[in-house]
GROMACS .gro file of C-alpha atoms in nm:
model
  404
    1MET     CA    1  15.491  10.057   9.151
    2SER     CA    2  15.131   9.932   9.272
    3GLU     CA    3  14.851  10.092   9.070
    4GLN     CA    4  14.817  10.304   9.322
    5MET     CA    5  15.166  10.502   9.360
    6GLN     CA    6  15.121  10.503   8.970
    7THR     CA    7  14.781  10.696   9.028
    8GLY     CA    8  14.778  10.879   9.368
    9ALA     CA    9  14.524  10.995   9.496
   10PRO     CA   10  14.228  11.170   9.271
   11ARG     CA   11  14.268  11.557   9.266
   12HIS     CA   12  13.881  11.638   9.314
   13THR     CA   13  13.677  11.449   9.615
   14GLY     CA   14  13.399  11.702   9.666
   15LEU     CA   15  13.661  11.930   9.945
   16LEU     CA   16  13.523  12.231   9.876
   17ASP     CA   17  13.125  12.119   9.802
   18ARG     CA   18  13.166  12.084  10.150
   19ILE     CA   19  13.344  12.408  10.229
   20ALA     CA   20  13.019  12.586  10.064
   21ALA     CA   21  12.765  12.327  10.295
   22VAL     CA   22  12.921  12.548  10.617
   23ALA     CA   23  13.083  12.886  10.383
   24ASP     CA   24  12.784  13.096  10.549
   25VAL     CA   25  12.833  12.957  10.919
   26LEU     CA   26  13.216  13.014  10.880
   27ARG     CA   27  13.189  13.380  10.782
   28LYS     CA   28  12.930  13.467  11.033
   29ASP     CA   29  13.113  13.302  11.305
   30ALA     CA   30  13.467  13.488  11.227
   31PRO     CA   31  13.414  13.798  11.410
   32ALA     CA   32  13.281  13.599  11.742
   33CYS     CA   33  13.630  13.381  11.698
   34ASP     CA   34  13.809  13.761  11.661
   35GLU     CA   35  13.667  13.862  12.008
   36ILE     CA   36  13.749  13.562  12.229
   37GLY     CA   37  14.087  13.492  12.023
   38ARG     CA   38  14.057  13.109  11.926
   39ALA     CA   39  13.840  12.934  11.696
   40THR     CA   40  13.423  12.875  11.870
   41ALA     CA   41  13.329  12.562  11.878
   42LEU     CA   42  13.085  12.660  11.567
   43THR     CA   43  13.366  12.689  11.317
   44GLU     CA   44  13.605  12.397  11.524
   45ASP     CA   45  13.289  12.173  11.452
   46ALA     CA   46  13.203  12.319  11.082
   47LEU     CA   47  13.554  12.232  11.044
   48ARG     CA   48  13.519  11.916  11.186
   49SER     CA   49  13.251  11.845  10.863
   50THR     CA   50  13.493  11.937  10.591
   51GLY     CA   51  13.726  11.640  10.681
   52VAL     CA   52  14.005  11.954  10.556
   53VAL     CA   53  14.188  11.817  10.874
   54LYS     CA   54  14.132  11.465  10.762
   55PHE     CA   55  14.282  11.515  10.448
   56LEU     CA   56  14.702  11.389  10.437
   57HIS     CA   57  14.620  11.155  10.731
   58PRO     CA   58  14.657  10.834  10.655
   59ALA     CA   59  14.379  10.567  10.461
   60ASP     CA   60  14.455  10.293  10.751
   61PHE     CA   61  14.375  10.532  11.012
   62GLY     CA   62  14.108  10.665  10.880
   63GLY     CA   63  14.198  10.937  10.682
   64LEU     CA   64  14.139  11.074  10.377
   65GLU     CA   65  14.471  11.014  10.246
   66GLY     CA   66  14.393  11.379   9.979
   67HIS     CA   67  14.560  11.476   9.705
   68PRO     CA   68  14.794  11.807   9.858
   69THR     CA   69  14.686  12.063   9.578
   70GLU     CA   70  14.309  11.960   9.701
   71PHE     CA   71  14.456  12.048  10.011
   72LEU     CA   72  14.547  12.345   9.943
   73GLU     CA   73  14.319  12.441   9.737
   74GLY     CA   74  14.014  12.359  10.056
   75CYS     CA   75  14.280  12.631  10.246
   76VAL     CA   76  14.321  12.834  10.043
   77GLU     CA   77  13.881  12.878   9.956
   78LEU     CA   78  13.870  12.875  10.338
   79ALA     CA   79  14.080  13.130  10.444
   80SER     CA   80  13.898  13.350  10.169
   81ILE     CA   81  13.566  13.306  10.376
   82SER     CA   82  13.750  13.365  10.750
   83SER     CA   83  14.102  13.388  10.835
   84ALA     CA   84  14.080  13.191  11.217
   85ALA     CA   85  13.975  12.891  10.960
   86GLY     CA   86  14.148  12.829  10.707
   87TRP     CA   87  14.488  12.948  10.898
   88ILE     CA   88  14.371  12.596  11.153
   89ALA     CA   89  14.275  12.345  10.831
   90GLY     CA   90  14.623  12.478  10.704
   91VAL     CA   91  14.874  12.425  11.010
   92VAL     CA   92  14.670  12.127  11.241
   93GLY     CA   93  14.580  12.026  10.901
   94VAL     CA   94  14.974  11.988  10.742
   95HIS     CA   95  15.092  11.775  11.042
   96PRO     CA   96  14.937  11.443  10.982
   97HIS     CA   97  15.181  11.451  10.710
   98GLU     CA   98  15.437  11.420  10.927
   99VAL     CA   99  15.334  11.144  11.233
  100ALA     CA  100  15.219  10.993  10.943
  101LEU     CA  101  15.626  10.935  10.900
  102ALA     CA  102  15.692  10.850  11.285
  103ASP     CA  103  15.686  10.578  11.455
  104ARG     CA  104  15.388  10.311  11.367
  105ARG     CA  105  15.376  10.302  11.750
  106LEU     CA  106  15.322  10.713  11.808
  107GLN     CA  107  15.077  10.688  11.510
  108GLU     CA  108  14.883  10.441  11.706
  109GLU     CA  109  14.823  10.616  12.010
  110ILE     CA  110  14.780  10.934  11.865
  111TRP     CA  111  14.483  10.761  11.537
  112GLY     CA  112  14.458  10.414  11.717
  113GLU     CA  113  14.187  10.269  11.794
  114GLY     CA  114  14.006  10.291  12.183
  115THR     CA  115  14.216  10.662  12.175
  116GLU     CA  116  13.972  10.948  12.264
  117LEU     CA  117  13.834  11.088  11.899
  118GLY     CA  118  14.113  10.856  11.652
  119ALA     CA  119  14.096  10.967  11.337
  120GLU     CA  120  13.959  11.321  11.491
  121THR     CA  121  14.236  11.388  11.649
  122TRP     CA  122  14.438  11.691  11.549
  123ILE     CA  123  14.819  11.759  11.669
  124ALA     CA  124  14.918  12.139  11.755
  125SER     CA  125  15.240  12.272  11.683
  126PRO     CA  126  15.520  12.423  11.684
  127TYR     CA  127  15.778  12.331  11.510
  128ALA     CA  128  16.052  12.641  11.596
  129PRO     CA  129  16.298  12.458  11.838
  130GLY     CA  130  16.187  12.601  12.199
  131GLY     CA  131  16.335  12.326  12.489
  132VAL     CA  132  16.570  12.068  12.565
  133ALA     CA  133  16.529  11.735  12.615
  134VAL     CA  134  16.759  11.572  12.825
  135PRO     CA  135  16.825  11.161  12.790
  136THR     CA  136  16.718  10.924  13.094
  137GLU     CA  137  16.561  10.576  13.121
  138GLY     CA  138  16.391  10.477  12.778
  139GLY     CA  139  16.363  10.831  12.674
  140TYR     CA  140  16.375  11.184  12.771
  141LEU     CA  141  16.268  11.442  12.995
  142PHE     CA  142  16.209  11.792  12.807
  143THR     CA  143  16.120  12.135  12.866
  144GLY     CA  144  16.092  12.403  12.709
  145ARG     CA  145  15.836  12.711  12.618
  146TRP     CA  146  15.662  12.776  12.241
  147GLY     CA  147  15.514  13.059  12.191
  148TYR     CA  148  15.287  13.047  11.845
  149SER     CA  149  15.095  12.746  11.873
  150SER     CA  150  14.801  12.760  11.582
  151GLY     CA  151  14.484  12.650  11.685
  152THR     CA  152  14.641  12.455  12.013
  153ASP     CA  153  14.294  12.469  12.174
  154LEU     CA  154  14.159  12.210  11.961
  155CYS     CA  155  14.453  12.016  11.994
  156GLN     CA  156  14.486  11.643  12.193
  157TRP     CA  157  14.825  11.608  12.110
  158VAL     CA  158  15.157  11.837  12.003
  159THR     CA  159  15.418  11.791  11.782
  160ILE     CA  160  15.720  12.062  11.872
  161GLY     CA  161  16.095  12.110  11.806
  162GLY     CA  162  16.335  12.090  12.042
  163TRP     CA  163  16.685  12.021  12.096
  164ILE     CA  164  16.829  11.668  12.196
  165ALA     CA  165  17.120  11.723  12.502
  166ASP     CA  166  17.413  11.511  12.645
  167ALA     CA  167  17.295  11.342  13.007
  168ASP     CA  168  17.547  11.645  13.135
  169GLY     CA  169  17.238  11.894  12.957
  170GLU     CA  170  17.472  12.038  12.664
  171VAL     CA  171  17.340  12.102  12.363
  172ARG     CA  172  17.574  12.009  12.115
  173ASP     CA  173  17.385  11.839  11.861
  174ARG     CA  174  17.185  12.093  11.677
  175SER     CA  175  17.045  11.854  11.434
  176GLY     CA  176  16.637  11.936  11.456
  177TYR     CA  177  16.381  11.634  11.640
  178HIS     CA  178  16.032  11.753  11.709
  179PHE     CA  179  15.868  11.581  12.015
  180ALA     CA  180  15.532  11.464  12.022
  181LEU     CA  181  15.377  11.496  12.370
  182PRO     CA  182  15.032  11.380  12.452
  183ARG     CA  183  14.763  11.736  12.647
  184SER     CA  184  14.766  11.595  12.956
  185ASP     CA  185  15.201  11.691  12.954
  186TYR     CA  186  15.191  12.073  12.859
  187GLU     CA  187  15.024  12.418  12.936
  188ILE     CA  188  14.798  12.612  12.717
  189VAL     CA  189  14.942  12.952  12.870
  190GLY     CA  190  14.604  13.149  12.864
  191GLY     CA  191  14.653  13.554  12.756
  192SER     CA  192  14.930  13.518  12.593
  193TRP     CA  193  14.837  13.545  12.249
  194GLU     CA  194  14.699  13.907  12.266
  195VAL     CA  195  14.741  14.033  11.889
  196PHE     CA  196  14.669  14.247  11.663
  197GLY     CA  197  14.566  14.043  11.354
  198LEU     CA  198  14.482  13.655  11.351
  199ARG     CA  199  14.376  13.681  11.594
  200GLY     CA  200  14.099  13.381  11.590
  201THR     CA  201  14.302  13.152  11.508
  202GLY     CA  202  14.460  13.124  11.924
  203SER     CA  203  14.796  13.085  11.821
  204LYS     CA  204  14.887  13.073  12.190
  205ASP     CA  205  15.207  12.969  12.352
  206LEU     CA  206  15.243  12.589  12.510
  207VAL     CA  207  15.519  12.527  12.768
  208VAL     CA  208  15.628  12.204  12.894
  209LYS     CA  209  15.778  12.141  13.254
  210ASP     CA  210  15.952  11.805  13.293
  211ALA     CA  211  15.813  11.572  13.092
  212PHE     CA  212  15.940  11.184  13.021
  213VAL     CA  213  15.861  11.172  12.614
  214PRO     CA  214  15.967  10.766  12.507
  215SER     CA  215  16.218  10.730  12.218
  216TYR     CA  216  15.965  10.681  11.982
  217ARG     CA  217  15.757  11.000  12.001
  218VAL     CA  218  16.108  11.195  11.910
  219ILE     CA  219  16.116  11.212  11.532
  220PRO     CA  220  16.386  11.306  11.364
  221THR     CA  221  16.342  11.572  11.062
  222GLU     CA  222  16.602  11.492  10.758
  223GLU     CA  223  16.394  11.220  10.571
  224ILE     CA  224  16.052  11.360  10.694
  225THR     CA  225  16.224  11.731  10.557
  226GLU     CA  226  16.422  11.561  10.197
  227GLY     CA  227  16.081  11.374  10.106
  228SER     CA  228  16.295  11.065  10.152
  229ALA     CA  229  16.087  10.883  10.461
  230ALA     CA  230  15.800  10.679  10.367
  231VAL     CA  231  15.975  10.321  10.237
  232GLY     CA  232  16.145  10.309  10.551
  233ALA     CA  233  15.806  10.414  10.738
  234GLY     CA  234  15.630  10.154  10.547
  235ARG     CA  235  15.367  10.398  10.301
  236GLY     CA  236  15.609  10.332  10.005
  237ASP     CA  237  15.261  10.334   9.796
  238ALA     CA  238  15.150  10.632   9.931
  239PRO     CA  239  15.322  10.887   9.723
  240ILE     CA  240  15.133  11.244   9.959
  241TYR     CA  241  15.447  11.100  10.153
  242TYR     CA  242  15.708  11.114   9.962
  243LEU     CA  243  15.600  11.472   9.878
  244PRO     CA  244  15.878  11.688  10.129
  245ARG     CA  245  15.776  11.830  10.474
  246ASN     CA  246  15.906  12.225  10.383
  247VAL     CA  247  15.723  12.210  10.075
  248MET     CA  248  15.449  12.062  10.219
  249PHE     CA  249  15.382  12.213  10.583
  250ALA     CA  250  15.516  12.590  10.400
  251GLY     CA  251  15.225  12.562  10.117
  252ALA     CA  252  14.961  12.516  10.353
  253VAL     CA  253  15.105  12.838  10.549
  254THR     CA  254  15.066  13.039  10.165
  255ALA     CA  255  14.741  12.865  10.073
  256ALA     CA  256  14.611  12.960  10.376
  257THR     CA  257  14.780  13.369  10.365
  258VAL     CA  258  14.698  13.400  10.004
  259GLY     CA  259  14.290  13.302  10.050
  260ILE     CA  260  14.313  13.573  10.330
  261ALA     CA  261  14.380  13.760  10.100
  262LYS     CA  262  14.176  13.662   9.844
  263GLY     CA  263  13.926  13.743  10.130
  264VAL     CA  264  13.995  14.060  10.135
  265VAL     CA  265  13.998  14.153   9.766
  266ASP     CA  266  13.656  13.953   9.736
  267THR     CA  267  13.487  14.173  10.026
  268VAL     CA  268  13.592  14.562   9.887
  269LEU     CA  269  13.462  14.384   9.552
  270GLU     CA  270  13.122  14.328   9.754
  271ILE     CA  271  13.135  14.621   9.913
  272ASN     CA  272  13.156  14.831   9.598
  273ARG     CA  273  12.864  14.653   9.449
  274GLU     CA  274  12.634  14.912   9.569
  275ARG     CA  275  12.853  15.196   9.786
  276GLN     CA  276  12.810  15.504   9.661
  277ALA     CA  277  13.091  15.696   9.620
  278ARG     CA  278  13.148  16.108   9.613
  279HIS     CA  279  13.091  16.110   9.227
  280GLY     CA  280  12.868  15.812   9.176
  281LYS     CA  281  12.900  15.461   9.190
  282ALA     CA  282  13.205  15.293   9.321
  283SER     CA  283  13.155  14.966   9.057
  284GLN     CA  284  13.232  15.287   8.803
  285ASP     CA  285  13.521  15.447   8.893
  286PRO     CA  286  13.769  15.420   8.703
  287PHE     CA  287  14.028  15.441   8.974
  288GLN     CA  288  13.822  15.125   9.149
  289LEU     CA  289  13.813  14.945   8.861
  290ALA     CA  290  14.185  14.955   8.741
  291ALA     CA  291  14.275  14.879   9.140
  292LEU     CA  292  14.074  14.573   9.217
  293GLY     CA  293  14.166  14.464   8.852
  294ARG     CA  294  14.542  14.427   8.939
  295ALA     CA  295  14.445  14.335   9.279
  296THR     CA  296  14.251  14.045   9.130
  297ALA     CA  297  14.508  13.928   8.864
  298GLU     CA  298  14.794  13.959   9.157
  299VAL     CA  299  14.523  13.692   9.427
  300ASP     CA  300  14.433  13.475   9.115
  301SER     CA  301  14.806  13.450   9.001
  302ALA     CA  302  14.881  13.356   9.298
  303VAL     CA  303  14.633  13.091   9.368
  304VAL     CA  304  14.755  12.965   9.066
  305GLN     CA  305  15.127  12.983   9.069
  306ILE     CA  306  15.082  12.721   9.429
  307LEU     CA  307  14.830  12.529   9.314
  308HIS     CA  308  15.109  12.480   8.973
  309ASP     CA  309  15.394  12.375   9.173
  310MET     CA  310  15.181  12.131   9.428
  311ASP     CA  311  15.167  11.946   9.142
  312ARG     CA  312  15.467  11.963   8.982
  313ALA     CA  313  15.607  11.858   9.317
  314TYR     CA  314  15.369  11.566   9.330
  315ALA     CA  315  15.456  11.472   8.997
  316TYR     CA  316  15.801  11.330   9.118
  317CYS     CA  317  15.623  11.194   9.390
  318LEU     CA  318  15.403  10.991   9.114
  319ARG     CA  319  15.703  10.854   9.046
  320GLY     CA  320  15.819  10.693   9.321
  321GLU     CA  321  16.102  10.957   9.273
  322LEU     CA  322  16.248  11.266   9.509
  323VAL     CA  323  16.219  11.607   9.471
  324PRO     CA  324  16.555  11.736   9.420
  325LEU     CA  325  16.669  12.005   9.607
  326SER     CA  326  16.679  12.258   9.296
  327VAL     CA  327  16.304  12.129   9.232
  328ARG     CA  328  16.200  12.217   9.609
  329ALA     CA  329  16.391  12.538   9.612
  330GLU     CA  330  16.260  12.726   9.333
  331ILE     CA  331  15.908  12.575   9.511
  332ARG     CA  332  15.973  12.756   9.870
  333ARG     CA  333  16.062  13.065   9.600
  334ASN     CA  334  15.710  13.121   9.427
  335GLN     CA  335  15.560  13.054   9.743
  336ALA     CA  336  15.738  13.347   9.963
  337ALA     CA  337  15.612  13.544   9.684
  338ALA     CA  338  15.311  13.503   9.603
  339SER     CA  339  15.212  13.536  10.015
  340GLN     CA  340  15.442  13.874   9.955
  341ARG     CA  341  15.186  13.955   9.645
  342ALA     CA  342  14.851  13.842   9.734
  343ALA     CA  343  14.921  14.037  10.109
  344LYS     CA  344  15.022  14.346   9.853
  345ALA     CA  345  14.659  14.309   9.692
  346ALA     CA  346  14.556  14.288  10.018
  347ASP     CA  347  14.687  14.609  10.111
  348ASP     CA  348  14.654  14.835   9.777
  349VAL     CA  349  14.205  14.721   9.757
  350PHE     CA  350  14.210  14.812  10.158
  351ARG     CA  351  14.342  15.137  10.119
  352ILE     CA  352  14.127  15.305   9.837
  353SER     CA  353  13.837  15.123  10.019
  354GLY     CA  354  13.723  15.521  10.224
  355GLY     CA  355  13.594  15.561  10.506
  356VAL     CA  356  13.412  15.271  10.548
  357GLY     CA  357  13.729  15.011  10.521
  358MET     CA  358  13.723  15.126  10.874
  359TYR     CA  359  13.331  15.025  10.979
  360ALA     CA  360  13.416  14.702  11.208
  361GLU     CA  361  13.032  14.554  11.027
  362PHE     CA  362  13.192  14.514  10.699
  363GLY     CA  363  13.484  14.265  10.861
  364LEU     CA  364  13.736  14.492  10.568
  365GLU     CA  365  13.907  14.592  10.873
  366ARG     CA  366  13.966  14.284  11.027
  367ARG     CA  367  14.065  14.062  10.733
  368TRP     CA  368  14.341  14.323  10.633
  369ARG     CA  369  14.459  14.308  10.963
  370ASP     CA  370  14.482  13.955  10.886
  371SER     CA  371  14.560  13.971  10.574
  372GLN     CA  372  14.938  14.190  10.709
  373ALA     CA  373  15.000  13.980  10.999
  374ALA     CA  374  15.002  13.660  10.814
  375LEU     CA  375  15.285  13.782  10.639
  376HIS     CA  376  15.434  13.730  11.000
  377HIS     CA  377  15.497  13.367  10.980
  378ILE     CA  378  15.828  13.203  10.912
  379HIS     CA  379  15.740  13.087  10.591
  380ASN     CA  380  15.649  13.341  10.481
  381LEU     CA  381  15.972  13.550  10.529
  382ALA     CA  382  16.082  13.556  10.144
  383GLU     CA  383  16.415  13.779  10.129
  384PRO     CA  384  16.601  13.449  10.339
  385VAL     CA  385  16.434  13.208  10.125
  386TRP     CA  386  16.511  13.432   9.823
  387GLN     CA  387  16.883  13.463   9.943
  388SER     CA  388  16.868  13.076   9.974
  389TRP     CA  389  16.719  12.999   9.621
  390GLY     CA  390  17.013  13.224   9.450
  391LEU     CA  391  17.319  13.076   9.601
  392LEU     CA  392  17.186  12.746   9.569
  393HIS     CA  393  17.135  12.867   9.187
  394PHE     CA  394  17.524  12.944   9.133
  395GLY     CA  395  17.634  12.617   9.323
  396PHE     CA  396  17.711  12.807   9.675
  397PRO     CA  397  17.583  12.636   9.998
  398GLY     CA  398  17.218  12.777  10.108
  399ILE     CA  399  17.185  12.974  10.403
  400PRO     CA  400  17.165  12.669  10.673
  401THR     CA  401  16.896  12.877  10.914
  402VAL     CA  402  16.642  12.843  10.550
  403LYS     CA  403  16.557  12.496  10.483
  404PHE     CA  404  16.380  12.343  10.166
   0.00000   0.00000   0.00000
């Protein structure tokens, strides 16, 4: 075991400092992202300057290959400042973790010298199997439509889920695969993200029509899901790539969700600092203080839990061990609970904010809408995760559609 494998990346490398440097820009630009239904160029530039999307990116292709817990800390902080920035940082920023375990030829196409942006190339998703790949010479012809491609206007590649059909076009194998396509091979559907919350994420639909996907751009997901792909991918000395995909990806979604909720609570705290309520200062109102005390404690506990669990998973990786299924299930159980707890705290303080909460100038209603919309992500759908954890805990097979 190498020295790097024993120690891994340092926990603190200045990500939070870089975020602080652009916090005012992101905060002031958040309404503009919401208005146009995607991240503005200003927000994109600010995000790039933090390096957050390069954080899980392999060092041999110019990435930071950082500590996963620091990545989550960054997503929480960004989302508390700007919902769009934090969500995009989490969802787009987590994709290099998977691509680093794919065929080397694909990595060179996306990040290698001579590419348009090299290490700055961003990759979109989604992973839901919205397409079908029919075998052809050298690869597949791929067709489908996908929703919820967060930050997609900022990305030059996409990794999207699909099924592999037989030569006659019938899907008989339900094993999941991800297909990597360059921007020229898919269409971003304008007007497909008219929503009540998370508008600034620009999570639009994608359409692919008979795109040729070479075989090396097809990513099998089983080993990446369980965390066993690192050695075979030539990354056996990099502990970050032993992390199970769902722990990492769901962790990014959870961090963004919790961060958005934190932004709601922080906004109410700031409003109440000077707000005059009917019976005096809101900052001295026992009802307001009690509600805010509970909400801040709930959000802080959610942050502590997701960071602790990522440290817990990473400890296995530092030893070159797979994270056991039971631990993966516990972490996903806790992530789902953290999102629910934080979003409820955001809702509770929004409800006691009074009439001031309705005014766009304070940004509270926008942040609250985002906090509730975030719960609609499949990784925040808690009940199936909790049920599947319970089944596994008592020795039964888990729910097939819930992947730990």
